[in-house]
PDB file of C-alpha atoms in Angstrom:
ATOM      1  CA  MET U   1      32.020   0.871 -27.932  1.00 28.00           C
ATOM      2  CA  ASN U   2      32.903   2.084 -25.452  1.00 29.00           C
ATOM      3  CA  ARG U   3      29.388   2.175 -22.376  1.00 27.00           C
ATOM      4  CA  PRO U   4      28.968   5.462 -20.313  1.00 29.00           C
ATOM      5  CA  PRO U   5      29.577   4.595 -16.409  1.00 29.00           C
ATOM      6  CA  LEU U   6      26.893   2.837 -14.577  1.00 32.00           C
ATOM      7  CA  ASP U   7      24.719   4.836 -12.047  1.00 35.00           C
ATOM      8  CA  ARG U   8      24.830   3.709  -8.773  1.00 37.00           C
ATOM      9  CA  CYS U   9      22.629   4.049  -5.647  1.00 48.00           C
ATOM     10  CA  THR U  10      23.769   7.658  -4.931  1.00 42.00           C
ATOM     11  CA  ASP U  11      25.144   7.919  -1.652  1.00 43.00           C
ATOM     12  CA  GLY U  12      24.591   4.290  -0.613  1.00 45.00           C
ATOM     13  CA  LEU U  13      25.690   1.666   1.875  1.00 42.00           C
ATOM     14  CA  PRO U  14      28.747  -0.863   0.946  1.00 44.00           C
ATOM     15  CA  LEU U  15      27.290  -4.003   0.696  1.00 41.00           C
ATOM     16  CA  PRO U  16      28.344  -6.304   3.314  1.00 42.00           C
ATOM     17  CA  PRO U  17      29.873  -9.879   2.336  1.00 43.00           C
ATOM     18  CA  SER U  18      27.197 -12.660   2.207  1.00 38.00           C
ATOM     19  CA  ASP U  19      27.690 -14.605   4.912  1.00 38.00           C
ATOM     20  CA  ASP U  20      27.997 -10.889   7.125  1.00 41.00           C
ATOM     21  CA  LEU U  21      24.637  -9.208   6.468  1.00 40.00           C
ATOM     22  CA  ASP U  22      23.476  -8.986  10.010  1.00 47.00           C
ATOM     23  CA  SER U  23      26.701  -7.497  10.889  1.00 45.00           C
ATOM     24  CA  VAL U  24      26.033  -3.895   9.670  1.00 41.00           C
ATOM     25  CA  GLY U  25      22.064  -4.271   9.046  1.00 45.00           C
ATOM     26  CA  PRO U  26      20.633  -6.557   6.687  1.00 81.00           C
ATOM     27  CA  PHE U  27      17.757  -4.260   4.793  1.00 97.00           C
ATOM     28  CA  VAL U  28      18.746  -3.135   1.835  1.00 98.00           C
ATOM     29  CA  ILE U  29      16.721  -0.660  -1.199  1.00 98.00           C
ATOM     30  CA  ARG U  30      18.360  -2.047  -5.018  1.00 98.00           C
ATOM     31  CA  CYS U  31      17.577  -0.238  -7.677  1.00 98.00           C
ATOM     32  CA  VAL U  32      16.341  -1.618 -11.147  1.00 98.00           C
ATOM     33  CA  TYR U  33      15.336   0.326 -14.203  1.00 98.00           C
ATOM     34  CA  ALA U  34      13.339  -1.986 -15.929  1.00 98.00           C
ATOM     35  CA  LEU U  35      12.026  -2.032 -19.523  1.00 98.00           C
ATOM     36  CA  PRO U  36       9.204  -3.957 -21.240  1.00 98.00           C
ATOM     37  CA  ARG U  37      10.528  -6.704 -23.685  1.00 98.00           C
ATOM     38  CA  ASP U  38       9.988  -4.303 -26.611  1.00 98.00           C
ATOM     39  CA  GLY U  39      10.635  -0.946 -25.322  1.00 98.00           C
ATOM     40  CA  ALA U  40      12.777   1.484 -26.018  1.00 97.00           C
ATOM     41  CA  ASP U  41      15.657   1.714 -23.727  1.00 98.00           C
ATOM     42  CA  ARG U  42      16.153   5.474 -22.642  1.00 98.00           C
ATOM     43  CA  ARG U  43      19.513   4.201 -20.831  1.00 98.00           C
ATOM     44  CA  LEU U  44      18.288   6.059 -17.475  1.00 98.00           C
ATOM     45  CA  GLY U  45      20.085   3.703 -15.380  1.00 97.00           C
ATOM     46  CA  GLU U  46      23.527   4.756 -16.828  1.00 96.00           C
ATOM     47  CA  ASP U  47      22.946   8.781 -18.173  1.00 97.00           C
ATOM     48  CA  GLY U  48      23.123  10.095 -14.196  1.00 96.00           C
ATOM     49  CA  THR U  49      18.942  10.433 -14.217  1.00 98.00           C
ATOM     50  CA  VAL U  50      18.580   7.657 -11.606  1.00 98.00           C
ATOM     51  CA  SER U  51      21.688   8.810  -9.887  1.00 96.00           C
ATOM     52  CA  ARG U  52      20.252  12.592  -9.549  1.00 98.00           C
ATOM     53  CA  SER U  53      16.472  11.410  -8.539  1.00 98.00           C
ATOM     54  CA  LEU U  54      18.385   9.073  -5.578  1.00 98.00           C
ATOM     55  CA  SER U  55      20.756  12.308  -4.343  1.00 98.00           C
ATOM     56  CA  ALA U  56      17.746  14.145  -3.992  1.00 98.00           C
ATOM     57  CA  MET U  57      15.704  11.708  -2.321  1.00 98.00           C
ATOM     58  CA  GLN U  58      18.364  10.931   0.111  1.00 98.00           C
ATOM     59  CA  ALA U  59      18.650  14.965   0.634  1.00 98.00           C
ATOM     60  CA  TRP U  60      15.083  15.217   1.077  1.00 98.00           C
ATOM     61  CA  PHE U  61      14.135  12.243   3.100  1.00 98.00           C
ATOM     62  CA  ALA U  62      17.245  13.388   5.581  1.00 98.00           C
ATOM     63  CA  ALA U  63      16.230  16.813   6.004  1.00 98.00           C
ATOM     64  CA  GLN U  64      12.282  15.292   6.893  1.00 98.00           C
ATOM     65  CA  THR U  65      13.694  12.712   9.455  1.00 98.00           C
ATOM     66  CA  GLY U  66      17.568  13.210  10.406  1.00 98.00           C
ATOM     67  CA  ALA U  67      18.413   9.405   8.897  1.00 98.00           C
ATOM     68  CA  ARG U  68      18.895   8.421   5.471  1.00 98.00           C
ATOM     69  CA  LEU U  69      17.145   5.483   3.316  1.00 98.00           C
ATOM     70  CA  ARG U  70      19.270   2.012   3.018  1.00 98.00           C
ATOM     71  CA  PHE U  71      20.161   2.193  -0.903  1.00 98.00           C
ATOM     72  CA  ALA U  72      22.973  -0.161  -1.623  1.00 96.00           C
ATOM     73  CA  ASP U  73      25.686   0.943  -3.081  1.00 94.00           C
ATOM     74  CA  GLU U  74      26.271  -0.476  -6.097  1.00 95.00           C
ATOM     75  CA  PRO U  75      25.236   0.171  -9.996  1.00 95.00           C
ATOM     76  CA  VAL U  76      21.617   0.551 -11.186  1.00 97.00           C
ATOM     77  CA  ARG U  77      20.761  -2.917 -12.554  1.00 97.00           C
ATOM     78  CA  THR U  78      18.818  -2.506 -16.070  1.00 98.00           C
ATOM     79  CA  VAL U  79      16.521  -5.191 -16.948  1.00 98.00           C
ATOM     80  CA  ARG U  80      14.679  -6.170 -19.987  1.00 98.00           C
ATOM     81  CA  LEU U  81      11.300  -7.996 -18.814  1.00 98.00           C
ATOM     82  CA  PRO U  82       9.928 -10.618 -20.693  1.00 98.00           C
ATOM     83  CA  GLU U  83       6.690  -9.612 -21.531  1.00 98.00           C
ATOM     84  CA  THR U  84       5.514  -6.616 -24.032  1.00 98.00           C
ATOM     85  CA  ASP U  85       4.295  -3.269 -22.811  1.00 98.00           C
ATOM     86  CA  ALA U  86       1.055  -4.074 -24.035  1.00 98.00           C
ATOM     87  CA  ARG U  87       0.842  -7.221 -21.958  1.00 98.00           C
ATOM     88  CA  ILE U  88       2.063  -5.997 -18.809  1.00 98.00           C
ATOM     89  CA  ALA U  89      -0.302  -2.563 -18.924  1.00 98.00           C
ATOM     90  CA  ASP U  90      -3.339  -5.139 -19.300  1.00 98.00           C
ATOM     91  CA  ARG U  91      -3.214  -6.205 -15.862  1.00 98.00           C
ATOM     92  CA  GLY U  92      -4.693  -2.708 -14.815  1.00 97.00           C
ATOM     93  CA  SER U  93      -4.402  -2.012 -11.367  1.00 97.00           C
ATOM     94  CA  TYR U  94      -1.656  -4.869 -10.887  1.00 98.00           C
ATOM     95  CA  VAL U  95       1.286  -3.708 -12.856  1.00 98.00           C
ATOM     96  CA  ARG U  96       3.722  -3.537  -9.956  1.00 98.00           C
ATOM     97  CA  ASP U  97       2.195  -7.266  -9.073  1.00 98.00           C
ATOM     98  CA  ARG U  98       3.371  -8.508 -12.647  1.00 98.00           C
ATOM     99  CA  ILE U  99       6.570  -6.275 -12.494  1.00 98.00           C
ATOM    100  CA  GLU U 100       7.558  -8.414  -9.328  1.00 98.00           C
ATOM    101  CA  ARG U 101       6.677 -11.557 -10.356  1.00 98.00           C
ATOM    102  CA  LEU U 102       8.896 -11.026 -13.489  1.00 98.00           C
ATOM    103  CA  LEU U 103      11.395  -9.927 -12.074  1.00 98.00           C
ATOM    104  CA  ARG U 104      11.722 -12.445  -9.198  1.00 98.00           C
ATOM    105  CA  ARG U 105      11.954 -15.131 -11.953  1.00 98.00           C
ATOM    106  CA  GLN U 106      15.222 -13.198 -13.558  1.00 98.00           C
ATOM    107  CA  GLY U 107      16.293 -13.482  -9.997  1.00 97.00           C
ATOM    108  CA  PHE U 108      15.397 -10.280  -8.112  1.00 98.00           C
ATOM    109  CA  HIS U 109      14.549 -11.925  -4.916  1.00 96.00           C
ATOM    110  CA  GLU U 110      16.988 -11.184  -2.414  1.00 96.00           C
ATOM    111  CA  PRO U 111      15.957 -11.692   1.203  1.00 95.00           C
ATOM    112  CA  ARG U 112      16.039  -8.530   3.115  1.00 97.00           C
ATOM    113  CA  THR U 113      15.964  -6.885  -0.235  1.00 98.00           C
ATOM    114  CA  LEU U 114      13.451  -4.363  -1.933  1.00 98.00           C
ATOM    115  CA  TYR U 115      13.486  -2.907  -4.842  1.00 98.00           C
ATOM    116  CA  ALA U 116      12.985   0.472  -6.436  1.00 99.00           C
ATOM    117  CA  VAL U 117      11.802  -0.066  -9.910  1.00 99.00           C
ATOM    118  CA  TRP U 118      11.676   2.794 -12.663  1.00 99.00           C
ATOM    119  CA  TYR U 119       9.976   0.910 -15.016  1.00 99.00           C
ATOM    120  CA  ASP U 120       9.653   2.735 -18.758  1.00 98.00           C
ATOM    121  CA  GLY U 121       6.509   1.090 -19.837  1.00 98.00           C
ATOM    122  CA  SER U 122       2.938   1.790 -19.837  1.00 98.00           C
ATOM    123  CA  SER U 123      -0.259   1.705 -17.458  1.00 98.00           C
ATOM    124  CA  THR U 124      -3.386   3.015 -17.924  1.00 98.00           C
ATOM    125  CA  PHE U 125      -4.171   3.306 -14.074  1.00 97.00           C
ATOM    126  CA  SER U 126      -1.492   5.102 -12.203  1.00 98.00           C
ATOM    127  CA  CYS U 127       1.821   6.996 -12.660  1.00 98.00           C
ATOM    128  CA  GLY U 128       3.198   4.317  -9.663  1.00 98.00           C
ATOM    129  CA  GLY U 129       2.494   1.201  -7.149  1.00 98.00           C
ATOM    130  CA  GLY U 130       4.043  -0.239  -4.011  1.00 98.00           C
ATOM    131  CA  ALA U 131       3.193  -3.433  -1.992  1.00 98.00           C
ATOM    132  CA  TRP U 132       1.046  -2.280   0.975  1.00 98.00           C
ATOM    133  CA  PRO U 133       2.107  -5.143   4.031  1.00 98.00           C
ATOM    134  CA  PRO U 134       0.755  -6.885   5.979  1.00 98.00           C
ATOM    135  CA  GLU U 135      -2.716  -6.309   3.363  1.00 97.00           C
ATOM    136  CA  LEU U 136      -0.864  -6.222   0.343  1.00 97.00           C
ATOM    137  CA  ARG U 137       2.946  -8.219   0.322  1.00 97.00           C
ATOM    138  CA  GLY U 138       5.636  -7.476  -1.614  1.00 98.00           C
ATOM    139  CA  ARG U 139       9.038  -5.896  -1.853  1.00 98.00           C
ATOM    140  CA  VAL U 140       8.891  -3.918  -5.217  1.00 98.00           C
ATOM    141  CA  ALA U 141       8.300   0.058  -5.038  1.00 98.00           C
ATOM    142  CA  ALA U 142       7.599   1.030  -8.854  1.00 98.00           C
ATOM    143  CA  LEU U 143       7.180   4.278 -10.904  1.00 98.00           C
ATOM    144  CA  TYR U 144       5.554   3.904 -14.024  1.00 98.00           C
ATOM    145  CA  LEU U 145       7.301   6.469 -16.512  1.00 98.00           C
ATOM    146  CA  GLN U 146       4.729   5.864 -19.351  1.00 98.00           C
ATOM    147  CA  GLY U 147       1.526   5.214 -17.771  1.00 98.00           C
ATOM    148  CA  THR U 148      -1.593   7.265 -18.943  1.00 98.00           C
ATOM    149  CA  TYR U 149      -4.639   7.858 -17.250  1.00 96.00           C
ATOM    150  CA  ASP U 150      -7.646  10.068 -16.928  1.00 95.00           C
ATOM    151  CA  ASP U 151      -5.566  13.004 -17.889  1.00 95.00           C
ATOM    152  CA  VAL U 152      -2.592  12.394 -16.352  1.00 97.00           C
ATOM    153  CA  VAL U 153       0.227  12.013 -18.695  1.00 98.00           C
ATOM    154  CA  CYS U 154       3.488  10.447 -16.689  1.00 98.00           C
ATOM    155  CA  ALA U 155       6.197  10.779 -18.793  1.00 98.00           C
ATOM    156  CA  GLU U 156       5.476  14.607 -18.448  1.00 98.00           C
ATOM    157  CA  ASP U 157       6.646  14.472 -14.603  1.00 98.00           C
ATOM    158  CA  ARG U 158      10.037  15.409 -14.059  1.00 98.00           C
ATOM    159  CA  PHE U 159      13.302  13.836 -12.311  1.00 98.00           C
ATOM    160  CA  SER U 160      15.762  16.406 -10.592  1.00 98.00           C
ATOM    161  CA  PRO U 161      17.865  17.989 -12.419  1.00 97.00           C
ATOM    162  CA  ASP U 162      20.730  18.643 -10.463  1.00 98.00           C
ATOM    163  CA  GLY U 163      20.599  15.584  -7.859  1.00 98.00           C
ATOM    164  CA  VAL U 164      19.534  18.227  -4.620  1.00 98.00           C
ATOM    165  CA  THR U 165      16.226  19.830  -5.705  1.00 98.00           C
ATOM    166  CA  PRO U 166      13.420  16.999  -5.506  1.00 98.00           C
ATOM    167  CA  GLU U 167      10.780  17.175  -8.751  1.00 98.00           C
ATOM    168  CA  ILE U 168       7.636  15.060  -8.712  1.00 98.00           C
ATOM    169  CA  ASN U 169       9.180  11.734  -9.776  1.00 98.00           C
ATOM    170  CA  GLU U 170      11.503  11.832  -6.414  1.00 98.00           C
ATOM    171  CA  PHE U 171       8.448  12.297  -4.148  1.00 98.00           C
ATOM    172  CA  LYS U 172       6.477   9.516  -6.014  1.00 98.00           C
ATOM    173  CA  MET U 173       8.896   6.863  -5.442  1.00 98.00           C
ATOM    174  CA  LEU U 174       9.585   7.926  -1.902  1.00 98.00           C
ATOM    175  CA  HIS U 175       5.754   7.626  -1.615  1.00 98.00           C
ATOM    176  CA  GLU U 176       6.021   4.134  -2.684  1.00 98.00           C
ATOM    177  CA  ILE U 177       8.801   3.273  -0.915  1.00 99.00           C
ATOM    178  CA  LEU U 178       7.232   3.857   2.233  1.00 98.00           C
ATOM    179  CA  HIS U 179       4.237   1.983   0.937  1.00 98.00           C
ATOM    180  CA  THR U 180       6.450  -1.101   0.633  1.00 98.00           C
ATOM    181  CA  MET U 181       7.837  -0.541   3.849  1.00 98.00           C
ATOM    182  CA  GLY U 182       4.272  -1.339   5.516  1.00 98.00           C
ATOM    183  CA  PHE U 183       2.908   2.642   5.537  1.00 98.00           C
ATOM    184  CA  VAL U 184       1.098   3.979   6.424  1.00 98.00           C
ATOM    185  CA  PRO U 185      -0.701   1.604   8.473  1.00 98.00           C
ATOM    186  CA  ALA U 186      -4.183   1.088   8.699  1.00 98.00           C
ATOM    187  CA  ALA U 187      -4.365   1.936  12.333  1.00 98.00           C
ATOM    188  CA  ALA U 188      -3.216   5.613  12.213  1.00 98.00           C
ATOM    189  CA  PRO U 189      -6.078   8.164  13.092  1.00 98.00           C
ATOM    190  CA  HIS U 190      -5.739  10.028   9.810  1.00 98.00           C
ATOM    191  CA  HIS U 191      -5.435   6.815   7.626  1.00 98.00           C
ATOM    192  CA  THR U 192      -7.355   6.505   4.423  1.00 98.00           C
ATOM    193  CA  ARG U 193      -8.079   4.837   0.902  1.00 98.00           C
ATOM    194  CA  ALA U 194      -5.443   1.891   1.824  1.00 97.00           C
ATOM    195  CA  GLY U 195      -2.002   3.207   2.739  1.00 98.00           C
ATOM    196  CA  HIS U 196      -2.398   6.912   3.037  1.00 98.00           C
ATOM    197  CA  VAL U 197      -3.319   9.720   4.967  1.00 98.00           C
ATOM    198  CA  GLY U 198      -5.939  12.236   4.190  1.00 98.00           C
ATOM    199  CA  ASN U 199      -5.528  15.311   6.547  1.00 97.00           C
ATOM    200  CA  ASN U 200      -2.806  16.896   5.013  1.00 98.00           C
ATOM    201  CA  HIS U 201      -2.400  17.154   1.355  1.00 98.00           C
ATOM    202  CA  ASP U 202       1.212  18.451   2.084  1.00 98.00           C
ATOM    203  CA  ASP U 203       2.632  14.808   3.774  1.00 98.00           C
ATOM    204  CA  LEU U 204       4.384  12.763   1.559  1.00 98.00           C
ATOM    205  CA  MET U 205       1.885   9.900   2.147  1.00 98.00           C
ATOM    206  CA  TYR U 206      -1.251  12.181   0.911  1.00 98.00           C
ATOM    207  CA  ALA U 207      -4.353  10.879  -0.894  1.00 98.00           C
ATOM    208  CA  GLY U 208      -7.496  12.824  -1.655  1.00 96.00           C
ATOM    209  CA  ASP U 209      -9.572  15.038  -3.391  1.00 93.00           C
ATOM    210  CA  PRO U 210      -7.540  18.344  -2.959  1.00 93.00           C
ATOM    211  CA  PRO U 211      -4.225  18.514  -5.620  1.00 95.00           C
ATOM    212  CA  TRP U 212      -1.071  16.310  -3.798  1.00 97.00           C
ATOM    213  CA  ASN U 213       1.732  18.749  -2.268  1.00 98.00           C
ATOM    214  CA  PRO U 214       4.081  16.315  -0.834  1.00 98.00           C
ATOM    215  CA  SER U 215       6.387  18.726   1.205  1.00 98.00           C
ATOM    216  CA  VAL U 216       6.450  16.615   4.687  1.00 98.00           C
ATOM    217  CA  ILE U 217       6.635  13.617   6.456  1.00 99.00           C
ATOM    218  CA  ASP U 218       4.195  13.132   9.009  1.00 98.00           C
ATOM    219  CA  PRO U 219       4.714  16.887  10.241  1.00 98.00           C
ATOM    220  CA  TYR U 220       2.738  16.474  13.469  1.00 97.00           C
ATOM    221  CA  HIS U 221       3.696  12.977  14.237  1.00 98.00           C
ATOM    222  CA  GLN U 222       0.307  11.447  14.778  1.00 98.00           C
ATOM    223  CA  ASP U 223       0.051   8.953  11.786  1.00 98.00           C
ATOM    224  CA  TYR U 224       3.322   6.995  10.629  1.00 99.00           C
ATOM    225  CA  PHE U 225       6.476   8.722  11.899  1.00 98.00           C
ATOM    226  CA  ARG U 226       7.638   9.633  15.411  1.00 98.00           C
ATOM    227  CA  THR U 227       4.233   8.291  16.772  1.00 98.00           C
ATOM    228  CA  GLY U 228       5.068   7.483  20.179  1.00 97.00           C
ATOM    229  CA  ARG U 229       3.186   4.440  19.443  1.00 97.00           C
ATOM    230  CA  SER U 230       4.542   0.927  19.452  1.00 97.00           C
ATOM    231  CA  ASP U 231       1.119  -0.991  17.806  1.00 97.00           C
ATOM    232  CA  ILE U 232       2.058   0.098  14.935  1.00 98.00           C
ATOM    233  CA  PRO U 233       5.132   0.292  12.730  1.00 98.00           C
ATOM    234  CA  ASP U 234       6.775   3.443  13.185  1.00 98.00           C
ATOM    235  CA  LEU U 235       8.712   4.739  10.065  1.00 98.00           C
ATOM    236  CA  ALA U 236      11.359   5.801  12.666  1.00 98.00           C
ATOM    237  CA  ARG U 237      12.181   2.346  14.053  1.00 98.00           C
ATOM    238  CA  SER U 238      12.524   1.030  10.487  1.00 98.00           C
ATOM    239  CA  SER U 239      15.362  -1.014   9.613  1.00 98.00           C
ATOM    240  CA  PHE U 240      15.767   0.576   6.255  1.00 98.00           C
ATOM    241  CA  LEU U 241      17.135   3.147   7.979  1.00 98.00           C
ATOM    242  CA  ASP U 242      20.815   4.584   8.390  1.00 97.00           C
ATOM    243  CA  PRO U 243      21.727   4.955  10.934  1.00 97.00           C
ATOM    244  CA  LEU U 244      20.071   1.832  12.083  1.00 96.00           C
ATOM    245  CA  PRO U 245      17.225   3.096  15.279  1.00 97.00           C
ATOM    246  CA  ALA U 246      17.460   1.004  18.192  1.00 94.00           C
ATOM    247  CA  GLY U 247      14.530  -1.975  18.016  1.00 94.00           C
ATOM    248  CA  ALA U 248      14.836  -1.485  14.549  1.00 97.00           C
ATOM    249  CA  GLU U 249      11.688  -3.254  12.492  1.00 97.00           C
ATOM    250  CA  PRO U 250      11.611  -4.840   9.444  1.00 97.00           C
ATOM    251  CA  PRO U 251       7.955  -4.523   7.525  1.00 98.00           C
ATOM    252  CA  PRO U 252       5.023  -6.287   8.927  1.00 97.00           C
ATOM    253  CA  VAL U 253       5.183  -9.650   7.424  1.00 96.00           C
ATOM    254  CA  TRP U 254       8.490  -9.725   6.356  1.00 94.00           C
TER     255      TRP U 254
END
C-alpha cells in the first residue's frame, strides 16, 4: 500500500554533514510526532498537519523578530513510545520529562538539537510543557494533544488550516520551544511563574490570571528579546535563529 508523502520540518535548513556542523550553525530543531504505546496514530506527521503548523509558526515568528527558527529540513519523525498513555499521564507535571527520557532511550539525543514533540497522548496537568534551562534542563518542547485538566480539553485547540494563519496550537508550540531555549530568564524585570512574563497577556510568554491572548514577542524589549542586556539570555542572540546572529549563544547549560 502506498504511504502519503512525509511532512517535512517546513522551510527548514538543509542538514550539514555530520563532520561539518559548525560550518553552517550547529543548532537545529527536529520535529517528532510521538504516540504512546496504545495510542491511535492520526498520522499528523504525514497528513500535512505538522507541515502547515510549522509554516504558520515560521511566518509569524519572522514577522515578529525578523528571523526564523532553525528547523531541520527533514521528514517529521513518527515515534511509538514504549509506555501506555495512562502510565505516561501518571507522571502528572512531569509528562514532558518522561517523554524526553523515553525518546532518549530510542536515540533522540543528537547534540545541539532541540526536539519539538507533538505528543498524541494525554495529560491531566496541562496542554504542553518545555524545559527551562538552567533551572530545568532538557531538550524537549512538547504539546499534549489529548490533555484534559480543569475545564480545558486540549484536543479542541486548533492547528493552522492553511500554513499561514497561526492558531492556538502554533502559539503553544512556540511558547514551549522558547521555554526550552531558556526564556523567560529569571532575572527579567517582569519574570513570573517560572519562565513567563506577567505584565502583558498578549505576550507569547505570558502567564497570569487574565486570559492569554498571544500576539506579540516582548514588544517593549524589556524581558527576553532585544533587551540590550548582556547579563541575561536574549532571544535575539540565540543560536537557534536563522540567520545566525553575531555572537550567537546557546541556551544556558547546553
